[in-house]
XYZ file of C-alpha atoms in Angstrom:
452
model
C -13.714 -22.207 -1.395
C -14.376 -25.771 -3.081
C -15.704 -24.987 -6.006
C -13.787 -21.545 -6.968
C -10.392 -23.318 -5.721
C -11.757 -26.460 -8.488
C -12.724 -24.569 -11.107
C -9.299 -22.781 -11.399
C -8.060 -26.043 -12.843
C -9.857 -26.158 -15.834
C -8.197 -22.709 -16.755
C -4.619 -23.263 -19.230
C -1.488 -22.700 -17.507
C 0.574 -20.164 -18.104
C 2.200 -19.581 -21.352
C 5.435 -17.619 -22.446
C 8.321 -16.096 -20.231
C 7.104 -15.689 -16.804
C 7.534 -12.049 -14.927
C 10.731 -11.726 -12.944
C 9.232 -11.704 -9.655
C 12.586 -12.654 -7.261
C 11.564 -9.515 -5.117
C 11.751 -9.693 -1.245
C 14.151 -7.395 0.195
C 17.164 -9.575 -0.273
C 18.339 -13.256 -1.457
C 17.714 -15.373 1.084
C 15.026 -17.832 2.093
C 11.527 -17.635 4.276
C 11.082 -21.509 5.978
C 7.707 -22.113 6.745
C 6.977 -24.865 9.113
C 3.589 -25.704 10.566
C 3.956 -28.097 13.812
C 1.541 -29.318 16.733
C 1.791 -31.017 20.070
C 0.907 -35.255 19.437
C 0.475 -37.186 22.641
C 3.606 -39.196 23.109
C 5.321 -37.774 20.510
C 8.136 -34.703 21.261
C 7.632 -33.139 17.644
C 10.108 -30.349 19.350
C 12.657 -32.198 19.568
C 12.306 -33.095 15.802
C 11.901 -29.087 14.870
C 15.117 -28.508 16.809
C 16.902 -30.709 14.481
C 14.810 -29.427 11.861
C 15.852 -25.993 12.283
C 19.793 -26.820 13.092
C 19.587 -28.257 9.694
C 18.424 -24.693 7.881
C 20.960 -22.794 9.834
C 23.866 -25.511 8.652
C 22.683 -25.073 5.095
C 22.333 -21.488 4.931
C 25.318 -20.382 7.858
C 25.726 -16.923 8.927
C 27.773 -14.895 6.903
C 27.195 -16.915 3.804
C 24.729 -14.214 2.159
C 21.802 -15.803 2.386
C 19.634 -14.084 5.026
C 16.761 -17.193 6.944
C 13.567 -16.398 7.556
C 11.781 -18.051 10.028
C 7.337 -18.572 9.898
C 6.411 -21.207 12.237
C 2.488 -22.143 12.395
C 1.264 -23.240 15.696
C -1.168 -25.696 14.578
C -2.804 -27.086 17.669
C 0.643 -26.809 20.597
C 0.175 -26.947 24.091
C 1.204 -24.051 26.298
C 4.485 -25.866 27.081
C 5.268 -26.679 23.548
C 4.177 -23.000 22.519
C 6.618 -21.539 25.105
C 9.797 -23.998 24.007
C 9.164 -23.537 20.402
C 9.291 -19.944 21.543
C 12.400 -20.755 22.901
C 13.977 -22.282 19.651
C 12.816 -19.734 17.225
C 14.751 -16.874 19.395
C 18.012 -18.843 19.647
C 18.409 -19.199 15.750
C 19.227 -15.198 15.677
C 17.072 -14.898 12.471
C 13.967 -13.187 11.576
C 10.817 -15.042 13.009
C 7.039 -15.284 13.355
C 4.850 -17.695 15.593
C 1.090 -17.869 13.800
C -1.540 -19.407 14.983
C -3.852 -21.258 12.444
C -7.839 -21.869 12.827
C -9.729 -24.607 13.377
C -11.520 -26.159 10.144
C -15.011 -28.001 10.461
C -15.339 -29.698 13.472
C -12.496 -28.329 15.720
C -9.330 -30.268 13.577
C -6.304 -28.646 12.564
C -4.802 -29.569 9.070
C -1.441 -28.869 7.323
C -3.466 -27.367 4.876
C -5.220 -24.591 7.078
C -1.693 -23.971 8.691
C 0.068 -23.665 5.500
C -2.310 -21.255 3.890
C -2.552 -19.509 7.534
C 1.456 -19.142 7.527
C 0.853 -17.969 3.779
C -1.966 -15.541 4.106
C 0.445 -13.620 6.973
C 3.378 -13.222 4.655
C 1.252 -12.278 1.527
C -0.185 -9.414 4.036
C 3.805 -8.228 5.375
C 5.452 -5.446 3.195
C 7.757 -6.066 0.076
C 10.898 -4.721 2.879
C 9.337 -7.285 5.385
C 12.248 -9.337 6.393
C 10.209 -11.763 6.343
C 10.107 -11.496 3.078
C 12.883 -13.131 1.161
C 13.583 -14.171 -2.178
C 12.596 -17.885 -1.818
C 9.732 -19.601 -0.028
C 11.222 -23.253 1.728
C 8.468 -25.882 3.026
C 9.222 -27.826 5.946
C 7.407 -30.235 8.482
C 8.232 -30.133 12.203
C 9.682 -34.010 11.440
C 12.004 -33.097 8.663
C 15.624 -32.465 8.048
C 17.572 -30.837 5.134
C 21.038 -31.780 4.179
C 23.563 -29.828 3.668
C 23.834 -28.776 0.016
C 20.165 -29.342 -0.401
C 19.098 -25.475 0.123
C 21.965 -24.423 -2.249
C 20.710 -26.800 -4.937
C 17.258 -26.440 -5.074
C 18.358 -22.441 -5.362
C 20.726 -23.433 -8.429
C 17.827 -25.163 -9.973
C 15.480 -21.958 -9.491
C 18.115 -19.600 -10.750
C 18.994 -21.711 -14.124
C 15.444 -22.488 -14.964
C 13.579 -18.899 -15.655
C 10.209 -20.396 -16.305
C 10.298 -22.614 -13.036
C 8.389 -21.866 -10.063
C 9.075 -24.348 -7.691
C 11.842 -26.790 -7.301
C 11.322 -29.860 -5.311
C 14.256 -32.474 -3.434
C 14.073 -35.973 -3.465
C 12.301 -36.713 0.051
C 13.776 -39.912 1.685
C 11.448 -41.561 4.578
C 13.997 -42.707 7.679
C 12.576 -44.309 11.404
C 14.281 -41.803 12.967
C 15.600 -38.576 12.690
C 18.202 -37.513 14.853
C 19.454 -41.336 14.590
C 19.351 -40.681 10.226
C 21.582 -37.870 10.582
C 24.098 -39.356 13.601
C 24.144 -42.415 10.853
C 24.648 -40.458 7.636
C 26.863 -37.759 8.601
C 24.832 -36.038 5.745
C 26.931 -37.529 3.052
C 27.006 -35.923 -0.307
C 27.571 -38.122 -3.365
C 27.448 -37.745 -7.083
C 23.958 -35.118 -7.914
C 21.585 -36.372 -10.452
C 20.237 -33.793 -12.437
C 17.307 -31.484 -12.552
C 14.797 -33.004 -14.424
C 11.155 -30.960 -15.606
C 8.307 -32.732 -13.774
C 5.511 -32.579 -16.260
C 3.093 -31.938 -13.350
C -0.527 -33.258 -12.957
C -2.270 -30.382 -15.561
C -3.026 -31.570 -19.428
C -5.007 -30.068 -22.331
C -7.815 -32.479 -21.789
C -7.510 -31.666 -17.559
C -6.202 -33.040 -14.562
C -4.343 -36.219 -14.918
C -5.889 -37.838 -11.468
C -4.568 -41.731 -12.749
C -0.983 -40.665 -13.455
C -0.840 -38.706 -10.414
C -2.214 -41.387 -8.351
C 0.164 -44.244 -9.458
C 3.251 -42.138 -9.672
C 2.908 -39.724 -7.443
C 5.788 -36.864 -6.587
C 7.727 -38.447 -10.205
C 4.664 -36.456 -11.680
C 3.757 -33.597 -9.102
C 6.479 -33.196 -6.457
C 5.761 -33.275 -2.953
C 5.459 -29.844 -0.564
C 8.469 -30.890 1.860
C 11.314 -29.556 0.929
C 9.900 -27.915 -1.696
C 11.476 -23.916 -2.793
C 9.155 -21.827 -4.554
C 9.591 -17.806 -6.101
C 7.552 -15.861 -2.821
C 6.847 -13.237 -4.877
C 4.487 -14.527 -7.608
C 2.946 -17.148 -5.019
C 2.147 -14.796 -2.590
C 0.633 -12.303 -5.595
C -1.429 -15.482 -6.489
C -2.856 -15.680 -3.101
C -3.343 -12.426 -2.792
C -5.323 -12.240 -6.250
C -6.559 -15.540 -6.777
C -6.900 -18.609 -4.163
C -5.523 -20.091 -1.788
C -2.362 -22.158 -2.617
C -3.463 -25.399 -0.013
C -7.047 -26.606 -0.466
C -8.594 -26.795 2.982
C -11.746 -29.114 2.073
C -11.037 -32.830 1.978
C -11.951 -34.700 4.397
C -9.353 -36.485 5.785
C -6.874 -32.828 5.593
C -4.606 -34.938 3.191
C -3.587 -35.246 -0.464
C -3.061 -31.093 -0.148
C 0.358 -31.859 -2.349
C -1.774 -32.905 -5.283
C -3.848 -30.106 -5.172
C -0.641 -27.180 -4.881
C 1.662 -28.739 -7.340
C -1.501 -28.111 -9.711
C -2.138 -24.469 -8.542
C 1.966 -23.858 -8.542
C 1.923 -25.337 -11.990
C -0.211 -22.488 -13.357
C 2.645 -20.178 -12.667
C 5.429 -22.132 -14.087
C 7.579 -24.947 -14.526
C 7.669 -28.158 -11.451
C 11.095 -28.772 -11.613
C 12.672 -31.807 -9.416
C 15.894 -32.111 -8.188
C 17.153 -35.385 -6.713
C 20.647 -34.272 -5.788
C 18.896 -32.377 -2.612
C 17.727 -34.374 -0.126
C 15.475 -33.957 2.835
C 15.013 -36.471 5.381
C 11.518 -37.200 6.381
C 10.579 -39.043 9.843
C 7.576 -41.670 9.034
C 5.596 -43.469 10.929
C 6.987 -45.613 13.681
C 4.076 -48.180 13.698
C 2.539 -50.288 11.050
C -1.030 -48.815 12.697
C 0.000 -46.059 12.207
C 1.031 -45.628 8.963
C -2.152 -47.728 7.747
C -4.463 -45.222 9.460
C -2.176 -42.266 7.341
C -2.466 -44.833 4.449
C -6.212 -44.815 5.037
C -6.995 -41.002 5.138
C -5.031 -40.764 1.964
C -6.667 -43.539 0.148
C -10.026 -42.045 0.962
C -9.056 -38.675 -0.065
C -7.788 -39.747 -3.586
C -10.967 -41.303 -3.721
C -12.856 -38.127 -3.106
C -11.013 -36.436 -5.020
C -12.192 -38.358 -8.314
C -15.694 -37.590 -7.378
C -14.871 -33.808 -6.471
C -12.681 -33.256 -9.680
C -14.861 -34.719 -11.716
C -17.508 -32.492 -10.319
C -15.820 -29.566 -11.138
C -15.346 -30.769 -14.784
C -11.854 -30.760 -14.285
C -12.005 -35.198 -15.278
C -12.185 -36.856 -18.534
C -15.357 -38.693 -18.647
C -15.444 -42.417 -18.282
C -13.694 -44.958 -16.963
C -9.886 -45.105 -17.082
C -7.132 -48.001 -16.249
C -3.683 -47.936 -16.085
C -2.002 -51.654 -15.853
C 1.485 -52.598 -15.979
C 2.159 -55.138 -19.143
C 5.378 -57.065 -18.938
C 6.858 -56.769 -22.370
C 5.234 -53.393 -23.297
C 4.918 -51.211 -20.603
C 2.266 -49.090 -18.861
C -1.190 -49.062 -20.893
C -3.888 -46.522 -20.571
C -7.569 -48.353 -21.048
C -10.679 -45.941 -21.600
C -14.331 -47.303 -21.306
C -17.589 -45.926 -21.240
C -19.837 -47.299 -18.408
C -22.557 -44.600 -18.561
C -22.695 -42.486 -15.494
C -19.895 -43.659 -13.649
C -16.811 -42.586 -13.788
C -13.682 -44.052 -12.108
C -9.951 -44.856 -12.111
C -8.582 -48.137 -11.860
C -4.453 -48.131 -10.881
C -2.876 -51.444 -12.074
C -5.453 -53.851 -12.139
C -3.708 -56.872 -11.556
C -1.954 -55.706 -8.444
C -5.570 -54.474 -7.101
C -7.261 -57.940 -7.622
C -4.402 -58.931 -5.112
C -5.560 -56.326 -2.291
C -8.820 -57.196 -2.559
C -8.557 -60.561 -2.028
C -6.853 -59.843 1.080
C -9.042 -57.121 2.473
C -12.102 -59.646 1.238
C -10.469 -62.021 3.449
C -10.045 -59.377 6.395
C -13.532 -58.470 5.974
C -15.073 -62.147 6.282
C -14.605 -61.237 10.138
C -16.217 -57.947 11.595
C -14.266 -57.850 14.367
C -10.956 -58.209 12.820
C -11.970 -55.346 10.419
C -12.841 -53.463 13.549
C -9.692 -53.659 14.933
C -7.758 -52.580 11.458
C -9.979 -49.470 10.620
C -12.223 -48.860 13.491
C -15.250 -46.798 13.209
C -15.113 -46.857 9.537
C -14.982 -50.769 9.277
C -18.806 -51.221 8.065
C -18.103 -48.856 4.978
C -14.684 -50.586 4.799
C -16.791 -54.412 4.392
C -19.165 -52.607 2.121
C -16.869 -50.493 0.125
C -15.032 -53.481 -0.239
C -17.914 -55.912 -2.244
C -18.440 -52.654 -4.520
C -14.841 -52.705 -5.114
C -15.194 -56.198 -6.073
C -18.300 -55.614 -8.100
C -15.832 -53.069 -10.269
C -12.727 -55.156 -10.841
C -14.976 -57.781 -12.357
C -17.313 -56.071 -14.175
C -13.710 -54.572 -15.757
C -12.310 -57.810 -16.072
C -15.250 -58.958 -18.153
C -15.324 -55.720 -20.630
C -12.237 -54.147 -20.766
C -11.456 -56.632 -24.215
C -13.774 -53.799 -25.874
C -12.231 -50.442 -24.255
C -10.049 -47.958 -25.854
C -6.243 -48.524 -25.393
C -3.184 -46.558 -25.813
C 0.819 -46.540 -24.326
C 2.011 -44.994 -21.564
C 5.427 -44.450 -22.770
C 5.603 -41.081 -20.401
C 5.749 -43.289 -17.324
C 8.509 -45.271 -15.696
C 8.441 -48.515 -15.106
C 7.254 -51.048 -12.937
C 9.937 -51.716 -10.186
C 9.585 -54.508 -7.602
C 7.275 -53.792 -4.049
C 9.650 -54.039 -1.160
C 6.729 -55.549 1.164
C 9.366 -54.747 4.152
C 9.351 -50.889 3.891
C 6.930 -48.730 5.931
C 5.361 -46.602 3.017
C 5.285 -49.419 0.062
C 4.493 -52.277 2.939
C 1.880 -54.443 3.308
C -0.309 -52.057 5.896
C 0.197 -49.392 3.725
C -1.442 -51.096 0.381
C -3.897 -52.425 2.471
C -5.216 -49.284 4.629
C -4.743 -47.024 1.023
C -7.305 -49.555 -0.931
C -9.208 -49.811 2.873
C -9.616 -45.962 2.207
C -10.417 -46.073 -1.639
C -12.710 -48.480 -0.875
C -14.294 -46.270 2.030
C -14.228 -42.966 -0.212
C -15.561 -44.527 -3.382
C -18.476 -45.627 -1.180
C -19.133 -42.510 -0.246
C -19.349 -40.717 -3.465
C -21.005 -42.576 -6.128
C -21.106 -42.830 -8.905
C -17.345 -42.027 -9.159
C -14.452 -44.292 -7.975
C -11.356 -44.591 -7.285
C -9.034 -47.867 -6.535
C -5.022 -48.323 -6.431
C -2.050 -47.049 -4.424
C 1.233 -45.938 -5.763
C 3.519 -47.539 -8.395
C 7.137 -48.085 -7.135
C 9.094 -46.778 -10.260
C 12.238 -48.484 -11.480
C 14.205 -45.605 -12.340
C 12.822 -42.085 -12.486
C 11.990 -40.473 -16.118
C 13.696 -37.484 -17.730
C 10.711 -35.186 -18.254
C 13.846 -32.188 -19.051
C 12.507 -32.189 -22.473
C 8.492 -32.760 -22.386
């Protein structure tokens, strides 16, 4: 699938009014959730609150009919048989299917995804099943309760948009989150056009990187038309690409496919709750998997010719703003995110790696290609140091700007930065000569893409 699923990228979006494809047999909404059994972990508990919150947000006798697809993606026989349970007490449609292993006996949320996908695209048009909206959900995630309602409006107003995404708020704990917030609903920002991660020249891997859903979206919480997705995956690819090798970054990789159809639109006045990671180990081994996955991906895109050649920088100047820096360095090509605020993580992973065994217990099997990935790393930041005085330079006046790292939160923490540049360093290693170094950029305030 790698290289068809690629190679779809380099094709130009779509251009003029889209079709009106809000089929189904009525309006309401299909939720698909993929969800596992974790040791230690009762991710059932967290899909019974996950559900409660659907069934709250679109109640019974409010004319919007719920769909339920639920992907058993690796549960035990007990969880099987209580998620059983569950899906027959909501009173709505509902399917349990079972996704395959990939390579090597793992499950990913990309393999349940397109599994949950590839049995709706195969149901009849008077499936009810098959509503008018698609809704993404994890087993760990909760919608408030005008959330549904507004990403809807958004879909509705905006006839070229094909997907409409919430803002996605990390919390420690779920059920505590919603006890806490009572779900409170405050002033809506407005829908604003994300300008998505496909350009004339390609895909836009260095804004995408740094910025993240401001530029993509994310896939929780995010509604989509069923009709043309499912017609693209019946006709085309995939939506979730199944071959990276840590499962992860599949958001990049959809937002880019969904973008061929139509307009990324995101809408910050919905809100889903997402539980993260209740351990700083934990969240640097997530951090990890997605650090080396960007980093694959710069080798893999560029592969597919989907990359502007060379090497590209994007650094934060007080005064001015973000800059884009272009340089030629032969046959390697890389991406360099903020290069001030990487010479700071790799000083500290330089230091982590002075001792083996301390770098054993951070990244475990991978901590030799961590050490070594590491002096390459090095080798990069200051060979660009020393040249980038002659490179090609130009504003970034598209991106927001720099806000402040909170150091105290879970996703923008310490472990985090250190186990995503752990993982660059890890996955540029591994694919030479491309690279890719730099986590996410906290944003001041968002942009207002509504007029690109």
């Amino acid at each position: 699938m790698g290289d068809g699923y690629l190679a779809l990228l380099r094709q130009p979006s779509a251009t003029g009014p889209p079709p009106r494809w809000d089929g189904g047999c009525g309006p309401g909404v299909t939720v698909l959730i993929p969800t596992y059994t974790a040791p230690g972990d009762r991710r059932t508990d967290t899909l019974r609150l996950c559900l409660s919150t659907v069934l709250n947000a679109a109640p019974a006798g409010g004319g919007m009919a719920v769909a339920l697809v639920v992907v058993d993606n690796g549960l035990s026989t007990v969880d099987a048989r209580t998620v059983g349970e569950l899906l027959r007490a909501c009173g709505c449609a509902y399917r349990i299917v079972t996704a395959p292993r990939v390579d090597g006996g793992r499950y990913t949320v990309a393999q349940a995804r397109n599994a949950g996908l590839d049995y709706l695209a195969r149901q009849p048009a008077a499936s009810p099943l098959r509503q008018r909206w698609l809704l993404f959900l994890d087993d760990d995630t909760a919608l408030a309760p005008h959330a549904l309602a507004q990403l809807c409006g958004a879909l509705h107003a905006q006839e070229r948009a094909i997907a409409a995404c919430p803002r996605v708020v990390p919390v420690s704990n779920l059920a505590a989150s919603l006890r806490r917030n009572g779900h409170r609903q405050g002033a809506a920002p407005r829908p604003r056009r994300l300008p998505g991660p496909l350009r004339p020249g390609g895909y836009d891997l260095l804004s995408v990187t740094s910025h993240g859903s401001l530029v993509t979206g994310r896939t929780v919480g995010l509604l989509v038309r069923q009709d043309p997705v499912l017609y693209w995956i019946r006709e085309r690819a995939p939506l979730f690409y199944e071959g990276t090798p840590y499962g992860s970054t599949e958001d990049m990789l959809a937002m880019a496919m969904l973008s061929r159809l139509g307009e990324l639109w995101s809408v910050p006045g919905a809100e889903v709750a997402d539980e993260a990671r209740k351990t700083p180990g934990a969240t640097r081994a997530q951090q990890f998997a997605w650090g080396y996955d960007h980093a694959w991906l710069a080798w893999a895109l560029a592969e597919a010719g989907v990359l502007t050649p060379g090497v590209h920088a994007l650094e934060w100047r007080a005064g001015t703003g973000w800059e884009h820096t272009s340089a030629d360095w032969g046959p390697h090509s890389g991406f360099l995110v903020n290069p001030g605020e990487l010479r700071l993580g790799y000083r500290m992973l330089r230091a982590i790696a002075a001792d083996r065994e301390v770098t054993v217990q951070m990244f475990g099997p991978r901590a030799d290609a961590v050490r070594a990935g590491i002096r390459e790393m090095g080798r990069v930041l200051r060979r660009w140091h020393a040249g980038a005085g002659s490179a090609q330079r130009r504003p970034r006046t598209d991106l927001p700007p720099l806000a402040a790292r909170d150091w105290a939160g879970l996703r923008d923490g310490m472990d985090s930065l250190l186990g995503h540049l752990a993982g660059n360093a890890a996955g540029s290693l591994d694919h030479p000569p491309f690279f890719l170094y730099g986590a996410r950029q906290p944003a001041a305030h968002p942009v207002d893409w509504s007029t690109p």
